[in-house]
Coordinates of C-alpha atoms in Angstrom, one line a residue:
M239 CA 137.4 54.6 54.9
S240 CA 135.4 54.4 58.2
M241 CA 136.3 55.1 61.2
P242 CA 136.5 52.3 63.6
N243 CA 134.2 51.3 66.5
R244 CA 135.9 52.6 69.7
L245 CA 134.7 52.1 73.5
G246 CA 134.4 55.4 75.0
G247 CA 135.7 58.1 73.6
I248 CA 135.2 61.3 74.4
I249 CA 132.1 62.6 77.0
H250 CA 131.3 65.7 76.4
T251 CA 129.3 67.5 80.1
Y252 CA 127.4 71.4 80.1
Q253 CA 128.0 72.2 83.5
K254 CA 125.1 75.2 84.3
F255 CA 127.6 77.7 85.7
D256 CA 130.4 80.0 84.5
P257 CA 133.4 79.9 86.7
V258 CA 133.8 83.9 86.1
H259 CA 131.3 84.7 86.0
F260 CA 128.6 83.5 88.8
P261 CA 124.9 82.2 87.5
S262 CA 125.2 82.1 83.8
P263 CA 125.7 85.2 82.4
T264 CA 122.5 84.6 80.3
A265 CA 120.3 84.2 83.9
P266 CA 118.1 87.3 84.5
P267 CA 120.2 88.3 87.3
P268 CA 118.7 88.9 91.4
D269 CA 116.3 91.7 91.8
L270 CA 118.6 93.8 94.9
V271 CA 116.7 97.2 94.5
S272 CA 113.4 96.0 95.1
P273 CA 113.6 94.4 98.5
V274 CA 116.1 97.1 99.6
F275 CA 113.1 99.6 98.2
E276 CA 110.1 97.9 99.9
H277 CA 111.8 98.0 103.1
L278 CA 112.4 101.7 103.1
L279 CA 109.1 102.8 102.1
F280 CA 107.5 100.5 104.6
Y281 CA 110.1 102.1 107.6
G282 CA 111.0 104.7 106.5
N283 CA 114.4 104.2 107.4
M284 CA 118.1 105.0 105.4
R285 CA 120.0 103.2 107.4
R286 CA 123.1 101.7 105.7
L287 CA 122.3 97.7 104.6
T288 CA 124.7 95.2 105.6
E289 CA 126.0 91.8 103.7
E290 CA 123.3 90.0 105.6
E291 CA 121.0 91.7 104.8
L292 CA 121.5 91.9 101.5
A293 CA 122.0 88.1 101.2
R294 CA 118.7 87.4 101.9
A295 CA 117.6 89.0 99.4
I296 CA 119.5 87.1 96.4
R297 CA 117.3 84.3 94.4
I298 CA 119.2 82.2 92.1
D299 CA 118.2 78.9 90.7
P300 CA 118.9 76.3 92.3
S301 CA 119.5 74.5 89.5
Q302 CA 122.8 77.4 88.3
I303 CA 124.7 75.8 91.6
R304 CA 124.4 72.2 91.0
G305 CA 127.7 70.5 90.6
L306 CA 129.6 73.4 92.5
G307 CA 129.7 72.2 95.9
P308 CA 128.6 69.0 98.7
S309 CA 125.2 68.4 97.2
I310 CA 122.6 70.1 99.4
A311 CA 120.5 67.0 99.5
A312 CA 123.2 64.9 100.8
L313 CA 123.7 67.1 103.5
M314 CA 120.0 66.8 104.4
Q315 CA 119.8 63.3 104.6
M316 CA 122.9 63.6 106.6
L317 CA 121.3 65.6 109.3
R318 CA 117.7 63.7 109.4
G319 CA 120.2 60.8 109.8
R320 CA 121.9 62.1 113.1
K321 CA 118.1 63.3 114.1
Y322 CA 116.8 59.8 113.2
K323 CA 119.2 58.5 115.4
I324 CA 118.9 60.3 118.4
L325 CA 115.3 59.6 118.6
T326 CA 115.2 55.8 118.1
T327 CA 118.1 55.9 121.1
Y328 CA 116.7 57.6 123.6
E329 CA 113.4 58.1 126.0
T330 CA 112.4 60.2 127.6
E331 CA 109.7 59.6 130.7
R332 CA 112.7 58.6 133.2
V333 CA 114.3 61.9 132.8
Q334 CA 111.3 64.2 132.9
E335 CA 110.0 62.2 136.2
E336 CA 113.7 63.2 137.3
A337 CA 113.8 66.8 136.7
R338 CA 109.7 67.0 138.2
K339 CA 111.7 65.5 141.3
Q340 CA 114.5 67.2 141.6
Y341 CA 112.1 70.6 141.3
H342 CA 110.1 69.6 143.8
D343 CA 112.5 68.0 146.5
F344 CA 114.5 70.9 146.4
A345 CA 111.8 73.3 147.2
N346 CA 110.9 71.4 150.3
Q347 CA 114.4 72.3 151.9
L348 CA 113.7 75.5 151.5
R349 CA 112.9 78.0 154.7
P350 CA 111.0 81.5 152.6
P351 CA 110.0 83.6 155.5
P352 CA 106.3 83.3 157.7
K353 CA 105.1 86.3 155.9
L354 CA 106.0 84.3 152.4
N355 CA 105.1 80.7 153.3
R356 CA 101.6 80.9 152.0
R357 CA 102.8 82.6 148.6
Y358 CA 106.1 80.6 148.4
Q359 CA 104.6 77.8 148.3
E360 CA 101.4 78.3 145.4
S361 CA 104.4 79.3 143.7
V362 CA 105.8 76.2 144.3
R363 CA 103.2 74.2 143.4
E364 CA 101.4 75.5 140.3
E365 CA 105.3 75.7 138.8
Q366 CA 105.4 79.8 137.6
L367 CA 108.3 81.2 136.7
R368 CA 107.5 84.4 137.2
D369 CA 105.6 84.1 140.8
L370 CA 109.3 82.5 142.0
E371 CA 110.5 85.7 140.6
Q372 CA 108.0 87.8 142.2
L373 CA 108.3 85.9 145.3
W374 CA 112.4 87.3 144.9
Y375 CA 111.9 90.7 144.3
S376 CA 109.9 90.6 147.9
A377 CA 112.1 88.8 149.9
D378 CA 115.5 89.8 150.9
E379 CA 118.1 89.4 148.4
H380 CA 121.0 89.2 150.8
S381 CA 119.2 87.0 152.5
P382 CA 120.0 82.8 152.0
F383 CA 116.5 82.1 151.2
A384 CA 117.0 84.4 148.2
R385 CA 119.8 82.8 147.0
Q386 CA 118.4 79.3 147.3
L387 CA 115.2 80.8 145.2
L388 CA 117.6 81.6 142.5
K389 CA 118.8 78.0 142.0
L390 CA 115.1 77.0 142.5
V391 CA 114.1 79.1 139.6
E392 CA 117.1 77.6 137.7
R393 CA 115.4 74.0 138.6
L394 CA 112.1 74.5 137.2
G395 CA 114.0 76.1 133.5
D396 CA 115.7 72.7 133.9
K397 CA 112.5 71.0 134.1
Y398 CA 110.3 73.5 131.5
Q399 CA 112.9 72.8 128.8
I400 CA 112.2 68.5 128.9
D401 CA 108.8 69.0 129.0
E402 CA 109.3 70.9 125.9
L403 CA 112.0 67.9 123.9
A404 CA 109.4 65.4 125.5
A405 CA 106.4 67.6 124.2
K406 CA 108.6 69.0 120.6
Y407 CA 110.2 65.5 119.5
D408 CA 108.8 62.4 119.6
F409 CA 111.4 59.7 121.2
T410 CA 110.9 55.7 120.3
G411 CA 114.1 54.2 122.4
R412 CA 114.7 52.8 125.6
T413 CA 117.9 54.8 126.7
A414 CA 117.5 56.7 129.5
M415 CA 119.1 60.0 130.1
T416 CA 120.5 62.6 132.4
I417 CA 119.2 66.2 133.3
P418 CA 122.4 67.4 131.6
E419 CA 122.3 64.9 128.5
A420 CA 119.0 66.1 128.1
L421 CA 119.7 69.4 127.9
E422 CA 122.5 68.9 125.4
I423 CA 120.2 66.9 123.0
K424 CA 117.8 69.7 123.1
E425 CA 120.2 71.7 121.8
E426 CA 121.6 69.6 119.1
L427 CA 118.2 68.8 118.0
E428 CA 117.0 72.5 117.6
T429 CA 120.7 72.5 115.7
I430 CA 119.9 70.5 113.6
D431 CA 116.5 71.7 113.1
R432 CA 117.9 75.4 112.2
L433 CA 120.6 73.8 109.9
L434 CA 117.6 71.8 107.8
K435 CA 115.8 74.5 107.3
Q436 CA 118.5 77.1 105.9
L437 CA 119.4 73.9 103.6
E438 CA 115.5 73.9 102.4
E439 CA 115.6 77.5 101.9
A440 CA 119.7 77.4 100.0
A441 CA 117.8 74.5 97.8
K442 CA 114.7 76.3 96.6
T443 CA 116.4 79.8 96.2
G444 CA 120.0 79.3 96.2
Q445 CA 120.7 81.4 99.5
I446 CA 123.6 79.3 100.4
G447 CA 124.4 82.7 102.2
I448 CA 122.4 82.2 105.0
V449 CA 123.2 78.6 106.0
D450 CA 125.2 78.6 109.3
L451 CA 129.0 77.2 108.2
E452 CA 130.1 77.5 111.9
E453 CA 126.8 75.1 112.8
L454 CA 127.2 73.0 110.1
A455 CA 130.6 71.8 110.6
E456 CA 129.7 70.4 113.6
F457 CA 128.0 67.2 112.3
A458 CA 129.5 67.2 108.0
E459 CA 132.9 66.4 106.9
P460 CA 135.6 68.9 106.9
G461 CA 135.8 68.7 103.1
D462 CA 132.1 69.8 102.5
I463 CA 132.5 72.4 104.9
E464 CA 135.5 73.8 103.1
Q465 CA 133.6 73.6 99.6
L466 CA 130.6 75.0 100.7
S467 CA 132.5 78.1 102.1
A468 CA 134.1 78.5 99.0
L469 CA 130.7 78.3 97.2
Q470 CA 129.0 80.5 99.8
Q471 CA 132.0 82.8 99.0
Q472 CA 131.8 82.8 95.5
I473 CA 128.2 83.8 95.9
Q474 CA 128.5 86.7 98.1
D475 CA 131.0 88.3 95.6
Y476 CA 128.9 88.0 93.2
L477 CA 126.0 89.2 95.1
R478 CA 128.8 92.5 95.6
E479 CA 128.9 92.7 92.1
M480 CA 124.9 92.9 91.4
A481 CA 124.7 94.7 93.7
E482 CA 127.0 97.8 92.6
R483 CA 125.5 97.0 89.4
Q484 CA 122.2 98.1 90.8
G485 CA 123.5 101.1 92.3
L486 CA 123.9 100.1 95.7
E487 CA 128.3 101.6 96.5
Q488 CA 129.7 99.4 99.3
S489 CA 131.3 101.4 101.9
G490 CA 132.8 100.7 105.1
Q491 CA 129.0 100.9 107.0
G492 CA 127.8 98.8 104.4
F493 CA 125.1 99.1 101.5
Q494 CA 123.7 103.0 100.6
L495 CA 121.1 103.4 97.7
T496 CA 122.4 105.8 95.0
P497 CA 120.3 107.8 92.3
K498 CA 120.9 104.5 89.7
A499 CA 119.1 102.5 92.4
Y500 CA 115.7 105.4 92.3
R501 CA 115.6 105.0 88.7
L502 CA 115.9 101.2 88.5
F503 CA 113.1 100.7 91.2
Q504 CA 110.9 103.4 89.2
S505 CA 111.2 102.0 86.3
R506 CA 110.6 98.3 87.3
L507 CA 107.1 100.0 89.4
L508 CA 106.4 101.0 86.3
T509 CA 106.9 98.2 84.1
E510 CA 104.4 96.3 86.7
I511 CA 102.0 99.2 86.3
F512 CA 101.6 99.1 82.8
S513 CA 101.7 95.9 82.4
A514 CA 98.4 95.5 84.5
L515 CA 96.9 98.2 82.0
Q516 CA 95.0 96.8 79.1
A517 CA 96.6 96.5 76.0
S518 CA 94.6 98.8 73.7
R519 CA 95.3 101.6 76.4
S520 CA 98.9 101.5 76.2
G521 CA 100.9 104.3 74.4
R522 CA 102.7 107.4 73.7
H523 CA 101.0 111.0 72.4
Q524 CA 98.5 110.7 69.7
G525 CA 97.5 113.4 68.0
P526 CA 99.4 116.6 67.7
V527 CA 97.9 120.0 67.7
V528 CA 98.9 122.0 65.0
G529 CA 99.5 125.3 66.0
E530 CA 102.5 127.5 66.2
G531 CA 104.9 125.0 68.4
A532 CA 108.5 123.8 68.4
I533 CA 108.7 121.2 65.9
E534 CA 109.0 122.1 62.3
M535 CA 106.6 119.1 60.1
Q536 CA 107.3 118.3 56.7
R537 CA 103.7 120.1 55.7
T538 CA 103.8 123.4 54.6
K539 CA 101.0 126.1 54.1
S540 CA 100.7 129.8 52.7
Y541 CA 102.3 132.4 54.8
E542 CA 99.3 134.5 57.1
F543 CA 100.0 137.4 58.7
G544 CA 101.3 136.9 62.0
D545 CA 103.4 133.4 60.9
S546 CA 106.6 133.6 62.3
V547 CA 109.2 133.5 59.7
T548 CA 111.1 131.2 61.4
H549 CA 109.6 128.3 59.7
M550 CA 109.7 129.9 56.2
D551 CA 110.5 127.2 53.4
I552 CA 113.3 128.6 52.3
P553 CA 113.8 126.4 48.1
A554 CA 110.0 126.3 48.1
S555 CA 109.5 130.0 48.5
M556 CA 112.1 130.8 46.3
L557 CA 110.8 128.4 44.0
N558 CA 107.5 130.3 44.0
A559 CA 109.1 133.5 43.2
M560 CA 110.7 132.1 40.1
L561 CA 108.0 130.4 38.9
R562 CA 105.7 133.6 39.1
N563 CA 108.3 136.0 37.7
G564 CA 110.4 134.1 35.3
P565 CA 114.1 133.3 35.2
G566 CA 116.7 135.8 35.7
L567 CA 117.8 138.7 38.6
P568 CA 116.9 139.5 40.9
I569 CA 113.7 137.1 42.3
R570 CA 111.6 139.9 44.2
L571 CA 110.2 137.6 47.2
K572 CA 106.1 138.5 48.0
P573 CA 104.3 137.3 50.5
D574 CA 102.4 135.1 48.5
D575 CA 105.0 132.9 47.3
I576 CA 106.1 132.4 51.4
E577 CA 105.7 128.9 52.5
I578 CA 105.7 128.2 56.0
H579 CA 106.1 124.7 57.3
R580 CA 103.7 123.5 60.0
T581 CA 104.7 122.7 63.9
R582 CA 103.7 120.5 66.0
N583 CA 103.1 121.8 69.8
N584 CA 104.6 119.9 72.5
P585 CA 102.8 121.4 75.9
K586 CA 104.1 121.5 78.8
C587 CA 102.4 120.4 81.9
A588 CA 103.0 121.7 85.4
T589 CA 101.8 119.3 88.0
A590 CA 101.9 119.3 91.9
V591 CA 101.1 116.7 94.1
L592 CA 99.7 116.3 97.6
L593 CA 101.2 113.9 100.1
D594 CA 98.7 113.3 103.2
M595 CA 101.5 112.4 105.4
S596 CA 98.5 112.7 108.5
G597 CA 98.1 110.3 111.3
S598 CA 95.2 108.6 110.0
M599 CA 97.7 107.4 106.6
R600 CA 99.1 105.1 108.8
Y601 CA 96.4 102.7 109.2
G602 CA 96.4 99.8 106.6
G603 CA 99.9 101.2 105.3
L604 CA 98.4 103.6 103.3
Y605 CA 101.3 105.5 103.6
V606 CA 103.6 102.9 101.5
N607 CA 101.0 103.4 98.7
V608 CA 101.3 106.8 98.3
K609 CA 105.2 107.3 98.5
R610 CA 105.0 103.8 95.8
M611 CA 102.8 106.5 93.5
G612 CA 104.8 109.2 93.9
L613 CA 108.6 107.4 93.0
A614 CA 106.0 105.9 90.3
L615 CA 104.9 109.2 88.6
D616 CA 108.5 110.6 88.9
G617 CA 109.5 107.9 86.9
L618 CA 107.1 108.4 83.9
I619 CA 107.8 112.0 83.8
K620 CA 111.1 111.9 84.0
S621 CA 111.3 109.5 81.3
E622 CA 108.3 110.1 79.0
Y623 CA 107.9 113.8 80.0
P624 CA 111.0 115.4 80.7
G625 CA 109.9 118.9 80.3
D626 CA 106.6 119.1 82.3
F627 CA 107.4 120.2 85.8
L628 CA 106.6 118.3 89.3
Q629 CA 106.2 119.1 92.6
F630 CA 105.5 117.1 95.5
I631 CA 104.7 118.8 99.3
E632 CA 103.8 116.7 102.4
M633 CA 100.3 117.7 104.5
Y634 CA 99.8 117.2 107.5
S635 CA 99.4 120.1 110.3
F636 CA 101.5 122.1 107.9
A637 CA 102.8 121.8 104.0
K638 CA 106.2 121.5 103.4
P639 CA 108.0 120.6 99.9
R640 CA 109.7 117.6 99.3
H641 CA 112.4 116.6 96.7
V642 CA 111.4 112.6 95.5
S643 CA 114.7 111.6 96.9
E644 CA 113.0 112.5 100.4
L645 CA 109.6 110.3 99.6
A646 CA 110.8 107.0 100.7
T647 CA 112.1 108.7 104.3
L648 CA 108.3 109.8 104.7
M649 CA 106.1 108.6 107.8
P650 CA 102.7 109.0 108.8
K651 CA 103.4 112.1 111.8
P652 CA 102.9 110.4 115.5
V653 CA 99.9 111.3 117.4
T654 CA 100.5 113.2 120.0
V655 CA 96.9 114.7 121.3
Y656 CA 93.8 111.4 122.2
D657 CA 91.3 114.1 123.9
P658 CA 87.7 113.5 121.4
S659 CA 87.4 116.9 120.5
V660 CA 90.6 119.3 119.9
R661 CA 89.8 123.3 119.4
L662 CA 93.6 124.3 119.1
R663 CA 95.3 127.7 118.8
Y664 CA 98.6 128.7 117.5
N665 CA 99.7 132.1 116.5
M666 CA 102.6 130.9 113.9
A667 CA 103.9 134.5 114.3
D668 CA 105.7 134.5 117.8
P669 CA 108.6 134.4 118.0
N670 CA 108.6 131.8 120.4
M671 CA 106.6 129.4 118.8
S672 CA 108.0 127.0 116.9
E673 CA 106.2 123.8 114.9
L674 CA 107.9 121.5 117.3
F675 CA 105.4 122.5 119.8
V676 CA 102.5 122.1 117.3
P677 CA 101.6 118.5 117.3
P678 CA 102.1 117.5 114.1
H679 CA 99.4 114.7 113.0
F680 CA 96.4 116.3 111.3
T681 CA 95.5 117.2 108.2
N682 CA 96.4 120.7 106.3
I683 CA 95.3 120.8 103.0
Q684 CA 94.6 124.5 102.4
H685 CA 98.0 124.7 103.0
G686 CA 98.9 122.4 100.2
L687 CA 96.6 124.4 98.2
Q688 CA 98.3 127.4 99.2
L689 CA 101.6 126.0 98.6
A690 CA 101.2 124.1 95.0
R691 CA 99.1 127.5 93.9
K692 CA 102.4 129.3 94.6
Y693 CA 104.8 126.6 92.4
L694 CA 102.3 126.3 90.0
S695 CA 101.6 130.3 89.4
I696 CA 105.2 130.9 88.5
Q697 CA 105.1 127.9 85.5
D698 CA 104.6 129.2 82.3
T699 CA 102.2 126.8 81.0
P700 CA 98.6 127.0 80.6
N701 CA 98.1 123.3 81.6
R702 CA 98.7 123.5 85.2
Q703 CA 96.7 120.7 87.4
I704 CA 97.4 119.5 91.6
I705 CA 96.6 116.1 92.0
M706 CA 95.8 116.0 96.2
I707 CA 95.8 112.0 97.8
T708 CA 94.2 111.9 101.1
D709 CA 91.8 109.7 102.9
G710 CA 88.9 112.3 105.1
L711 CA 88.5 116.0 105.7
P712 CA 90.7 119.0 106.7
T713 CA 91.6 119.7 110.1
A714 CA 93.2 122.2 110.2
H715 CA 94.0 125.5 108.3
F716 CA 95.4 129.0 108.9
E717 CA 93.9 132.2 109.6
N718 CA 96.7 134.5 108.7
E719 CA 99.5 133.6 111.2
L720 CA 96.8 131.8 113.0
L721 CA 97.2 128.1 112.8
Y722 CA 93.9 126.1 114.0
L723 CA 93.4 122.4 115.1
L724 CA 90.2 121.6 115.0
Y725 CA 88.9 117.5 115.3
P726 CA 86.4 116.6 114.9
P727 CA 86.0 118.5 111.2
H728 CA 84.7 122.1 111.8
P729 CA 83.2 124.1 109.0
R730 CA 85.7 127.1 109.9
T731 CA 88.2 124.6 108.5
E732 CA 86.7 123.5 105.7
S733 CA 85.4 126.8 104.3
A734 CA 88.8 128.3 104.5
T735 CA 89.8 125.3 103.0
L736 CA 87.3 126.2 100.2
R737 CA 88.5 129.1 99.3
E738 CA 91.6 128.0 99.0
A739 CA 90.7 125.3 96.4
Q740 CA 88.6 128.0 94.4
L741 CA 91.6 130.3 94.0
C742 CA 93.2 127.8 92.2
A743 CA 90.4 127.4 90.2
R744 CA 90.3 131.6 89.7
E745 CA 94.4 130.9 88.2
G746 CA 93.5 128.1 86.2
I747 CA 94.5 124.9 88.0
T748 CA 92.7 121.8 87.9
I749 CA 92.4 119.9 91.4
N750 CA 92.1 116.3 91.4
I751 CA 91.2 114.2 94.5
F752 CA 92.0 110.6 95.5
L753 CA 90.3 109.7 98.0
L754 CA 91.6 106.4 99.9
S755 CA 89.0 104.4 101.5
N756 CA 89.7 104.6 105.6
W757 CA 88.4 102.9 107.8
N758 CA 87.0 105.2 109.5
Q759 CA 85.8 107.0 106.4
T760 CA 83.1 109.0 106.5
E761 CA 79.5 110.4 104.1
E762 CA 80.9 113.6 105.5
D763 CA 84.5 112.6 104.0
V764 CA 83.1 112.2 100.5
R765 CA 81.2 114.7 100.6
F766 CA 83.5 117.3 101.0
A767 CA 86.1 115.6 98.7
Y768 CA 83.0 116.6 95.5
Q769 CA 82.5 119.6 96.9
V770 CA 85.4 120.8 96.2
A771 CA 85.4 119.1 92.7
E772 CA 82.3 121.2 92.1
S773 CA 83.5 124.3 93.4
T774 CA 86.5 123.7 90.8
R775 CA 85.4 122.3 87.7
G776 CA 88.1 119.5 89.9
R777 CA 87.5 115.3 89.5
V778 CA 87.5 112.9 91.9
F779 CA 88.8 109.5 92.4
F780 CA 87.6 106.6 94.6
S781 CA 90.8 104.5 94.4
A782 CA 91.9 101.3 96.8
G783 CA 94.9 101.9 98.4
P784 CA 97.6 99.5 96.2
D785 CA 96.2 100.4 92.9
L786 CA 96.5 104.2 94.0
D787 CA 99.2 104.4 91.9
R788 CA 97.9 102.5 88.7
Y789 CA 95.4 105.5 88.7
V790 CA 97.2 108.1 89.3
V791 CA 100.4 107.5 86.8
W792 CA 97.2 106.0 84.1
D793 CA 94.7 108.9 84.6
Y794 CA 98.4 111.3 84.2
I795 CA 98.7 110.0 80.9
S796 CA 95.2 110.6 79.5
R797 CA 95.8 113.9 80.4
R798 CA 98.6 114.7 78.9
R799 CA 97.2 113.0 75.9
Q800 CA 93.8 115.9 76.0
I801 CA 96.2 118.6 75.9
I802 CA 98.1 117.6 72.7
S803 CA 95.4 116.0 71.3

């Protein structure tokens, strides 16, 4: 039986949005964490984020909001139509002339004091607001002239605005405007331009939240505003949900970062770093070390004196004894019967990272790249090498241990001494002396190495290293309780720093120097870095700021492979 042909029928449509989870649950969620962290790294500001600031970080595929509200294109066309009607209705030549005449006529009525007359005539002729304001400060503020001068400033301001209106927009109409009408039209046109820019941005990124609905309500139909407001609310609810999922907790004062947000940002940093590396260089540990380790392997070997019986293969050892003695009890086990599981070493690595936060690190935003590298390295160790030890140390005129949660807030120290030559000494053992009295923007590499050696010396592993990130020579050092700040860099500071580096080498600590390029870097900076590396059998890397995180992370992975292979 054939089906009859019918006109019409059921039409199935596919809406590109989910009415419960907005936008489509198959679409990737917007990245709210990265923009927040980039702002935090640059400004070091831990203040809470408002919903408006967070709304500007969201990016949604515009196709996902199509059909949910009034057409953005229709709203833009309506605003352009309103703007076109204004420009084709009015002309500006007559109102410009009226504003100029009003200003000069009023200026001719004023009678300035004789001592201010010449300045007044020049100011009126030059038509400069600043000159008229300075003239008001010179006059008696309670005099009639001062009160009239304020009115003259207001008329000159109107003339400025009308001249700006005529220069900014191409009027082609014939209807003249009064001065108040011209000012109102100027405000209306600027509002239309502002709304058009907001709608254009919303059409590209889906940022409906940035559209000022109160201003748009003056031009659009009430029904359109209600629909757009509902869409805006829906996006804001979605944004709050995504913020909570990505570790941005909301409180009465706004959003704040949580450890979950830190982990998410670190994982994205590592993803970006590894995507830039060659595919052939990626991977995990290679070539396990066979020896006295913690993880048993399937392969076995005959017992040798000194092997731990905790790794004995009991079934294989008993079978060897039975084969040697034959059936029957008791079974007598001899050393030749014992089989020992081979083990795999997964040695721990201890690392101290010295972060230069002296005054020169502010140039070119070097400090931002240093902090980004620190977060990436911490994320790598937590995810790939959880047994490793990592300690961050901030270097400036002093050295201070820092937890990873403090990295994002570190900032280059402000320069407080501008003399071309600085020779300062502070007795830090003096109870009346405080760090607050010491200029903070110098570089104390010696104290940083000393603090790193203290942390690494108590780690139960022979694999200890220091990663030092700086842009130049040391300019501060300790001699017992005395702190010296010497600029330009002095051989005395270099010698003290080299002595501390050699103490690190004597304890088996490798020093890796990542020397960042800077506009004021000299040959002496490079030579000193090489001198430290050669005297301690360390290494020097030259790195541009943006590539620092990739270089440090990959070098860490390479060193771990060398340790266990």
